[in-house]
XYZ file of C-alpha atoms in Angstrom:
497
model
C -29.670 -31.147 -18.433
C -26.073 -30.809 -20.090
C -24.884 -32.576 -16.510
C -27.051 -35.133 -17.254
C -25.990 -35.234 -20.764
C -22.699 -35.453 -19.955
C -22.738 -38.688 -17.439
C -24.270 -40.342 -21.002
C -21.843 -39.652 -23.432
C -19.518 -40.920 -21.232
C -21.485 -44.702 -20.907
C -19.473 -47.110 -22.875
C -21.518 -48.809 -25.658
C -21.133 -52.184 -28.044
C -20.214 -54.986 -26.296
C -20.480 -57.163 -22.924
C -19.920 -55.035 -19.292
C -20.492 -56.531 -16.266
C -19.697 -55.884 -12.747
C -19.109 -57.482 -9.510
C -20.363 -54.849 -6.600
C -19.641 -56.463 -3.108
C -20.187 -54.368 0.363
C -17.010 -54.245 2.297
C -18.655 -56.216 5.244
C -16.462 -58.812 6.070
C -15.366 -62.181 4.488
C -16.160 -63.527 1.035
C -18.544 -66.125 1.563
C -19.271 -69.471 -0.901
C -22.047 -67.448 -2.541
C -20.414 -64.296 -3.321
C -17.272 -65.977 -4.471
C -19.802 -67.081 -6.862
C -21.382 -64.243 -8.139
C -18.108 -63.044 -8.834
C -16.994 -65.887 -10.992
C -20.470 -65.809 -12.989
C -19.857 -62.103 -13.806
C -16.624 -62.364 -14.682
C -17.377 -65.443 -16.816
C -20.092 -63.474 -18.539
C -17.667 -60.771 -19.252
C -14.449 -63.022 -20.491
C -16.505 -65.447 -22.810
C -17.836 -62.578 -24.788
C -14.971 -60.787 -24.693
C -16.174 -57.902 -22.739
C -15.315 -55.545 -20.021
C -15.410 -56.834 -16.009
C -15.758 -53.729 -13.570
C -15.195 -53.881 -10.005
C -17.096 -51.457 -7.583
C -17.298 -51.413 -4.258
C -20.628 -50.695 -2.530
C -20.217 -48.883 0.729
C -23.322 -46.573 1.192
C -24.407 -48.562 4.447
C -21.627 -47.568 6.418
C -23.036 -48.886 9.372
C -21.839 -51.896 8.523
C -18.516 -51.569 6.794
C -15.976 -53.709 7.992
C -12.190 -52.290 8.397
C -10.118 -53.736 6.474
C -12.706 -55.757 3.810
C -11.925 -54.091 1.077
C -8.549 -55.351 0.745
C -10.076 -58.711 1.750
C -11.646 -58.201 -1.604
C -8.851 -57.624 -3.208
C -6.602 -60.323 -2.439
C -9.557 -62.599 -2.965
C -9.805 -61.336 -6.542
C -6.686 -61.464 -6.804
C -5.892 -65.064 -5.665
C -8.640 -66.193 -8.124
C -7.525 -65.090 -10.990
C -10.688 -62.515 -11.498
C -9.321 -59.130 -12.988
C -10.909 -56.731 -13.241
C -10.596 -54.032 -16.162
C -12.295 -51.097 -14.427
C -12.097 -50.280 -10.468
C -11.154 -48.162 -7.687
C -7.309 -48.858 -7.984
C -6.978 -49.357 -11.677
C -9.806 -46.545 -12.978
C -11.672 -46.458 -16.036
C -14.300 -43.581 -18.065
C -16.758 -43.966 -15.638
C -15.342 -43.746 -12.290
C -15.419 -42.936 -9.502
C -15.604 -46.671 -8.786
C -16.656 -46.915 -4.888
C -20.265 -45.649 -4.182
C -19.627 -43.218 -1.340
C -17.600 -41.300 -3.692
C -20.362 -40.743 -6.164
C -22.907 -39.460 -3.195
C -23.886 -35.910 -5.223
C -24.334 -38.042 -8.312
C -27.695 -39.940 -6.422
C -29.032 -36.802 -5.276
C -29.189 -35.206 -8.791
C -30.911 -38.445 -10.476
C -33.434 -38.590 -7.937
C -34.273 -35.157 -8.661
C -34.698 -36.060 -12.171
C -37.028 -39.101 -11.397
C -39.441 -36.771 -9.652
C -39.208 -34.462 -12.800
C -40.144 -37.485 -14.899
C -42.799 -38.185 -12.440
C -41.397 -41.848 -11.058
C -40.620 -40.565 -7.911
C -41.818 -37.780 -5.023
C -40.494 -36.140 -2.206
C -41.902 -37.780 0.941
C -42.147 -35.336 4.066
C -43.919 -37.552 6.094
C -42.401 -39.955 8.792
C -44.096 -44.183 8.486
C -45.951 -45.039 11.981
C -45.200 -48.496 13.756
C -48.765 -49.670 12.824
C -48.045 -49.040 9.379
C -44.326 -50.830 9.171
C -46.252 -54.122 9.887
C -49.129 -53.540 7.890
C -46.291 -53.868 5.257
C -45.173 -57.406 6.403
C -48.811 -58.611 7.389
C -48.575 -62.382 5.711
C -49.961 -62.914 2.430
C -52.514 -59.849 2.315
C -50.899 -57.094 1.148
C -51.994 -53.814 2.437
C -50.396 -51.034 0.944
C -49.881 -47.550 2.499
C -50.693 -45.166 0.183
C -48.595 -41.376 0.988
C -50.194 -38.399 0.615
C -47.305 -37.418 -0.362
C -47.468 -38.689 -3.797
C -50.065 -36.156 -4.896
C -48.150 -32.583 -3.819
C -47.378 -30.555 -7.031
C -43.860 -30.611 -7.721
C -42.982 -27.022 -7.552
C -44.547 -26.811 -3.687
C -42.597 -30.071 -2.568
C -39.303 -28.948 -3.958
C -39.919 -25.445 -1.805
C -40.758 -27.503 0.993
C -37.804 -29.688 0.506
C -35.932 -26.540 1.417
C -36.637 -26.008 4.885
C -37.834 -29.532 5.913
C -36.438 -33.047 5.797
C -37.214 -35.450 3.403
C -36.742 -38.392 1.885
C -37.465 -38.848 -1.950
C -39.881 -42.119 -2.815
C -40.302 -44.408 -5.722
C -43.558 -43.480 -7.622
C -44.838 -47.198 -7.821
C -48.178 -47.216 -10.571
C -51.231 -48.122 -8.422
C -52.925 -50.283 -11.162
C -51.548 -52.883 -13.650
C -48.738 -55.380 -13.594
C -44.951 -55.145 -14.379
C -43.470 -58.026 -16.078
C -39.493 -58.828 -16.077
C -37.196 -61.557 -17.837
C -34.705 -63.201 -16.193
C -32.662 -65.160 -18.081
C -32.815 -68.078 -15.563
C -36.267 -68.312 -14.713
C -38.322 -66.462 -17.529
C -41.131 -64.013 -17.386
C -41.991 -63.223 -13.749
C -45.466 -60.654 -13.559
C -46.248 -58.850 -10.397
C -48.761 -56.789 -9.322
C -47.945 -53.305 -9.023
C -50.832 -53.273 -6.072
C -48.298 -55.455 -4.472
C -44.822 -53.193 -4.510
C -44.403 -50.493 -2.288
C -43.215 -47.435 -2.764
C -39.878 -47.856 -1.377
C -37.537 -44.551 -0.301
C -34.425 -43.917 -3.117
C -33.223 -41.047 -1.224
C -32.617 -41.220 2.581
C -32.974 -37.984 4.551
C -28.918 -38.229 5.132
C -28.833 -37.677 1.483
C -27.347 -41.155 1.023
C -29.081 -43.511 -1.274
C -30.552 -46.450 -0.803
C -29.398 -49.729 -2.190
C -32.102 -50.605 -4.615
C -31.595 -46.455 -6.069
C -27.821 -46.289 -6.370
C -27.548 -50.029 -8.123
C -29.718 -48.760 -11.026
C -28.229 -45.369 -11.314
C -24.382 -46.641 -10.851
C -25.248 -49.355 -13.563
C -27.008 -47.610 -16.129
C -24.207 -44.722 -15.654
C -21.328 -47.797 -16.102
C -22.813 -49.016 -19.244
C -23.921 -52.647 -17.544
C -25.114 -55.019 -20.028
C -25.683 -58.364 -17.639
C -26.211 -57.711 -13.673
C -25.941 -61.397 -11.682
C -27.009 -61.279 -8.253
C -28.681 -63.659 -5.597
C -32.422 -64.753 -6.286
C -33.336 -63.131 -2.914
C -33.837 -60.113 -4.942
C -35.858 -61.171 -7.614
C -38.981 -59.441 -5.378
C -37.168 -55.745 -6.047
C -36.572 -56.894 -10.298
C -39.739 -55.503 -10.923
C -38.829 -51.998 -9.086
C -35.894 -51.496 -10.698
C -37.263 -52.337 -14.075
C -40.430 -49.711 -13.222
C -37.090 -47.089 -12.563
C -35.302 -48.267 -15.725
C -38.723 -47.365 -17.273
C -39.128 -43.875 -16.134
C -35.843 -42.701 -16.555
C -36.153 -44.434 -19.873
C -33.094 -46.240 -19.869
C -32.718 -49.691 -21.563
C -32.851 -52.496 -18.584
C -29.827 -55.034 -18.825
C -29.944 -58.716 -19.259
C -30.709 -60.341 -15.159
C -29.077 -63.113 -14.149
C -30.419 -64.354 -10.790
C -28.974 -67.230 -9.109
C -30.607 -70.065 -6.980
C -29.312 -69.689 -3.359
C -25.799 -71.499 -2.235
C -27.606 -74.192 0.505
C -25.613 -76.226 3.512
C -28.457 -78.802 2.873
C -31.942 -78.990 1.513
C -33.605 -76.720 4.139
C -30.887 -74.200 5.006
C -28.524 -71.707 3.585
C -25.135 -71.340 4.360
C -24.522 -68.636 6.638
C -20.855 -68.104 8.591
C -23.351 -67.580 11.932
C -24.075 -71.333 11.511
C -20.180 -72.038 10.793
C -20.193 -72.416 7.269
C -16.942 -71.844 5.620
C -16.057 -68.583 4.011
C -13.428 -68.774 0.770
C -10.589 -67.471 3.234
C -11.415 -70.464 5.436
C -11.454 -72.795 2.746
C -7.926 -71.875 1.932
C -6.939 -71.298 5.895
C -8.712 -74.995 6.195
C -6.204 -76.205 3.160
C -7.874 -76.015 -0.288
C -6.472 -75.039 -3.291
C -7.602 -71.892 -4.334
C -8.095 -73.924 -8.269
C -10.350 -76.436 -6.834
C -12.615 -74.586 -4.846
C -12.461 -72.097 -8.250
C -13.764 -75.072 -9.892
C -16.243 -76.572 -7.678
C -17.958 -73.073 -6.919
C -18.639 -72.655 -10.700
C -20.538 -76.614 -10.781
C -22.721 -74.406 -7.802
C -25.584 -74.059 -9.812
C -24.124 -73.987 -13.246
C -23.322 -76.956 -15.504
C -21.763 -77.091 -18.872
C -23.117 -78.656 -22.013
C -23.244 -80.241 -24.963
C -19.695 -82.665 -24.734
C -18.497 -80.913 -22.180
C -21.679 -82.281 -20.123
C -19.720 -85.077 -18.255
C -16.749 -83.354 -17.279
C -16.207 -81.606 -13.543
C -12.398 -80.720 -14.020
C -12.117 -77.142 -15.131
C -9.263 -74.516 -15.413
C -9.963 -70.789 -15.802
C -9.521 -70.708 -18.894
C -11.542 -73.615 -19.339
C -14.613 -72.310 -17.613
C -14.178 -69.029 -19.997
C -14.490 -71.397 -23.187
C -17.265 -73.793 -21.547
C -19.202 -70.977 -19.741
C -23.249 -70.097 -20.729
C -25.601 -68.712 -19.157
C -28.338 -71.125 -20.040
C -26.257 -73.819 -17.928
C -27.178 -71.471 -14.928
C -30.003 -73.649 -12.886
C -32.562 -71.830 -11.088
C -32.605 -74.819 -8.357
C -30.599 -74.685 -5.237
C -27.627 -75.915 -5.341
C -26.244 -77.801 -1.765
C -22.602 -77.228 -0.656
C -21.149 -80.795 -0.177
C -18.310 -80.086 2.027
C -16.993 -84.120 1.225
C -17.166 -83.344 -2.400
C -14.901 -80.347 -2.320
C -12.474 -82.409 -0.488
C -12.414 -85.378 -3.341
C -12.410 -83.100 -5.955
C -9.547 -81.108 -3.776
C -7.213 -84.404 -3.842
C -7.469 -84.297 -7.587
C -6.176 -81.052 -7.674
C -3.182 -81.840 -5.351
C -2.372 -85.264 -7.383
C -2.254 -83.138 -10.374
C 0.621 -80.818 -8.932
C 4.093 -80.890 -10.131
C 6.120 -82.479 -7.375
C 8.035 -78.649 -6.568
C 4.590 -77.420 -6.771
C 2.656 -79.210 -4.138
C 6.029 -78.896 -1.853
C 6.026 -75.504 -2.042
C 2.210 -75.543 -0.895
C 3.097 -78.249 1.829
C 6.323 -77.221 2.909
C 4.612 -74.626 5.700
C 2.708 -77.383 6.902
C 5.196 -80.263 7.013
C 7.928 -78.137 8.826
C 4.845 -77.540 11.767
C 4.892 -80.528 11.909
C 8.147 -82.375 11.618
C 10.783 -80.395 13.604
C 13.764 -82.750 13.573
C 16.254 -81.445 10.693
C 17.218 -85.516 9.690
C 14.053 -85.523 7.881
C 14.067 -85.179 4.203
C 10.560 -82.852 3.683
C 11.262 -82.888 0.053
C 10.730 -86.951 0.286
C 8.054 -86.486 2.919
C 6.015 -84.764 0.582
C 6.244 -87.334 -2.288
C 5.084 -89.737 -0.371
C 2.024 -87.748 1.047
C 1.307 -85.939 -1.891
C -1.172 -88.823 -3.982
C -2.473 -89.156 -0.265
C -3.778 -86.011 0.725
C -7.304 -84.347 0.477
C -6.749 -81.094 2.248
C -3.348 -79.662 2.993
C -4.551 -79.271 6.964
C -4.645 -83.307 6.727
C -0.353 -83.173 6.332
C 0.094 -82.510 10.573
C -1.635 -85.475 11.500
C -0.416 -87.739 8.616
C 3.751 -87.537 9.248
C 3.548 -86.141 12.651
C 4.727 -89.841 13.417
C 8.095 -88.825 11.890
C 9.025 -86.181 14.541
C 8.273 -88.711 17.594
C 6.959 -92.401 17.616
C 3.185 -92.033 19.944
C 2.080 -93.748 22.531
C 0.454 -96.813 20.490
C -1.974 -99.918 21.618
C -0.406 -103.220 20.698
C -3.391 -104.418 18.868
C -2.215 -101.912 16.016
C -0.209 -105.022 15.188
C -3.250 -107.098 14.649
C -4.367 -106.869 11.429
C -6.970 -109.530 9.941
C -6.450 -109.177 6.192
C -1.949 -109.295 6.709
C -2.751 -112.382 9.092
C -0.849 -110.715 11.826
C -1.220 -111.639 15.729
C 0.560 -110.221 18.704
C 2.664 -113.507 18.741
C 3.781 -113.821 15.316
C 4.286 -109.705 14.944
C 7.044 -110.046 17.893
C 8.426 -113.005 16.329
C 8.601 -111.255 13.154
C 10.131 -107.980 14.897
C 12.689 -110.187 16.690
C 13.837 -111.641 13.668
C 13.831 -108.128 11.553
C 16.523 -106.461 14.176
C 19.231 -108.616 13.758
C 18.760 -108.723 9.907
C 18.309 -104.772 9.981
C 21.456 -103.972 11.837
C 23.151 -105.736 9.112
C 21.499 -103.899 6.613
C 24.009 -101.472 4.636
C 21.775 -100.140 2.105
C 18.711 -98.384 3.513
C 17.102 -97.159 1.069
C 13.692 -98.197 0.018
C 14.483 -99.916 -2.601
C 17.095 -101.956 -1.225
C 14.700 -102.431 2.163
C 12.221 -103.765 0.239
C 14.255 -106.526 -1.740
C 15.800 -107.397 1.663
C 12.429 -107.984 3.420
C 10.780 -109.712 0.289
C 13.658 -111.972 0.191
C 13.456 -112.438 4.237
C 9.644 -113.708 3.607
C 10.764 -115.693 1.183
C 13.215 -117.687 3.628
C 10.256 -117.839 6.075
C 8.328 -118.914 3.575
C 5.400 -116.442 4.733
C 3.284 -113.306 3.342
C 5.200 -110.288 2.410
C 2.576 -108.923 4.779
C 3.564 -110.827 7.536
C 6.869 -109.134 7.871
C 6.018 -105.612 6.402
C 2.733 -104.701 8.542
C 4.693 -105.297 12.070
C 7.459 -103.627 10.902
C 5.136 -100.948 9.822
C 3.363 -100.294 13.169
C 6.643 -100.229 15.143
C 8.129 -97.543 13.114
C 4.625 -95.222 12.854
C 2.401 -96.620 15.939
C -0.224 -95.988 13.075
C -2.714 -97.835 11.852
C -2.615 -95.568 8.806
C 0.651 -94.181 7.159
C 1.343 -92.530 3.704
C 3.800 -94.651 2.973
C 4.484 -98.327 3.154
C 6.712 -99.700 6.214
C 10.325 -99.574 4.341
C 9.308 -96.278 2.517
C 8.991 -94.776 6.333
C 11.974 -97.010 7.676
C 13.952 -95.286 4.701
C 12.770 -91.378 5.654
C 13.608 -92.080 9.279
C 16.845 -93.814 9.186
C 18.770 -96.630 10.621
C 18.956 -95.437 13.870
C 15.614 -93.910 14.528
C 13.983 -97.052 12.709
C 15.967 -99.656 14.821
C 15.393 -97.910 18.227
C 11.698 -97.728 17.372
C 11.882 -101.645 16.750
C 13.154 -102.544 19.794
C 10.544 -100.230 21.355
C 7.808 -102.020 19.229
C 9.631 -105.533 20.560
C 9.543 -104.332 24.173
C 5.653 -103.120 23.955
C 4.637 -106.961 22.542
C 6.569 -108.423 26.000
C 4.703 -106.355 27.885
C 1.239 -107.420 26.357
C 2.148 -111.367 26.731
């Protein structure tokens, strides 16, 4: 007992610890992002400790390589932790596997306290689906249960077990969650699931109560796929009589009302997100409105820095309803973000995607990107938006037909014709001094500014869509490239006559 009196003067006590516990399995998907950013929330509005561990007792399916996915992720959000494998703490060790004796000794001390037995005896096929037969539950009872103590421990010794949870055969369990209340259950209806694998290893369920009792966890958020194992791990807090912390289960993350995301179904993972050219800050932000809202006069607004969040954040705003992952939402609320970058911020975000894109060294990229930058959604977008820069594309003439500028194909290659002559002589090419050329030149024709600028504009793009108007592009390209793409617009419009 002094072991076990040890492990508990070592729990810290009086305020707020949380955790975030991810298996190194892979990516970090939209809904563990989540989870994440709710526990650390929890922990940084109440001023309280955030603890990272890392959850790798099913080595079957560890993934080489995701825990430092984990890290960077963490990392790149802005979610520190104050306890963990690299930075320590009083309760360490901080990965699972590296606390395997510590399982082995509790579960020992839950059969002493009578909520849990060794189990010598190996489940049949018939009675695995009796366990998942519909509605009707139909509980195996183990013989198991009833050995005397003493005889299974010597048993224990020279045949393989597995140690059980001691489930109570009659009454009900009740749990609070602070998202959706009081739940009751049956205890007819739980089974009485293993803690302690034959391998010696523990099982999920087992080594999350043990590993947060032992790191002083005050708030545990998780998925509401587990609510069905609450009541278990309350019926363990109870019989090791340990004081059960506050749960905080959240509605699933959904790609629409029926499904939920999954990466088999292509749903984006955070790394894609940011691979696919979202700024780590928005999808921050718009992963926190995933099932959580602020209140009070802070009920309106959407926009929401870290720091923010930390000063808005409550659990009461979590919902317990489903919340869908609108892809097009993330993308509007991802513009906002880039429009709200200083101009030597979003070109150091774009530059990387505007050099791909424009090789030719005449280009200014500095000026490229102040044009694009109140234009763009999702950094990916830049390629296709200014490829136009690096070469002029094959283009259909009726690009120069445009209802609403009262262009034809007739009166664009009149308009071009007149432009090249009036362009050659043009000395100062920048955009300003373009524009007060070409507004004067409609002027003297006495026609729409639109007349003269939405030709020019095709010729020089061979887009029916630019990020910049026609002598904001004629001004990044230059005199030569923009007159040689004029005469190419002039020869494409004698061609279609």
């Amino acid at each position: 007992m002094d072991f076990f009196e040890q492990m508990e003067a070592r729990i810290p006590h009086g305020k707020v610890r949380t955790r975030f516990a991810p298996s190194p399995t892979g990516y970090m998907h939209v809904g563990n992002l989540r989870t994440a950013l709710y526990t650390w929330l929890i922990a940084r509005s109440h001023g309280g400790t955030f603890i990272l561990r890392i959850e790798d007792t099913d080595q079957g399916r560890l993934v080489e390589g995701a825990v430092d996915v984990i890290y960077k992720t963490m990392a790149e959000c802005g979610l520190d932790h104050d306890e963990g494998p690299d930075v320590g703490g009083p309760v360490g060790p901080y990965i699972q596997s590296e606390r395997r004796d510590l399982f082995g000794k509790y579960a020992e001390l839950l059969c002493e306290k009578g909520g849990a037995y060794y189990c010598f005896c190996q489940k049949s096929e018939d009675e695995d689906a009796e366990e998942s037969d519909g509605k009707d539950i139909k509980k195996h009872v183990c013989a198991c249960r009833d050995l005397p103590l003493d005889v299974a421990k010597k048993r224990a010794e020279t045949e393989p077990f597995v140690i059980r949870q001691k489930i109570p055969h009659e009454g009900t369990t009740t749990f609070h969650d602070a998202s959706f209340g009081d739940i009751t259950v049956e205890n007819k209806e739980l089974e009485d699931q293993v803690l302690l694998k034959s391998d010696g290893l523990p099982t999920y369920n087992f080594a999350n109560v043990v590993d947060d009792h032992l790191m002083g966890i005050t708030h545990v958020v998780r998925g509401s796929e587990y609510l069905s194992s609450a009541p278990k791990y309350n019926l363990l807090y109870q019989a090791f009589g340990w004081d059960v912390p506050t749960y905080v289960h959240c509605a699933p993350v959904m790609r629409d009302a029926q499904h939920k995301m999954s990466k088999r179904h292509g749903d984006p993972s955070y790394e894609d997100l940011i691979r696919e050219g979202y700024l780590t800050e928005a999808v921050l932000n718009y992963v926190a409105l995933l099932g959580w809202s602020p209140k009070g006069e802070l009920a309106e607004q959407e926009f929401f820095t870290l720091p923010e969040l930390v000063k808005a954040f409550d659990i009461s705003g979590i919902s317990k309803s489903p919340a869908v992952f609108d892809i097009q939402k993330l993308r509007w609320m991802n513009a906002e973000y880039m429009k709200k970058l200083t101009p030597e911020a979003f070109y150091e975000k774009a530059e990387p995607y505007l050099r791909a894109a424009v090789q030719n060294p005449a280009i200014d990229l500095k000026a490229v990107a102040a044009l694009v930058q109140s234009r763009c959604e999702v950094l990916t977008d830049l390629a296709e938006r200014v490829d136009f820069l690096d070469r002029l594309p094959e283009y259909d003439t009726a690009l120069y037909v445009h209802k609403k500028s009262k262009t034809t194909l007739e009166n664009s290659l009149d308009t071009l014709k007149t432009l090249l002559p009036v362009l050659r002589a043009q000395e100062d090419w920048s955009n300003a001094g373009l524009y007060e050329r070409l507004v004067a030149l409609a002027a003297e024709k006495e026609v729409k500014n639109s007349i003269i600028l939405w030709p020019l504009r095709v010729a020089v793009s061979g887009k029916a869509s630019t990020p910049g108007g026609a002598t904001e592009l004629c001004a990044l390209l230059g005199k030569d490239e923009s007159l040689a793409r004029i005469e190419r617009g002039i020869a494409l419009l004698e061609q279609a006559q």
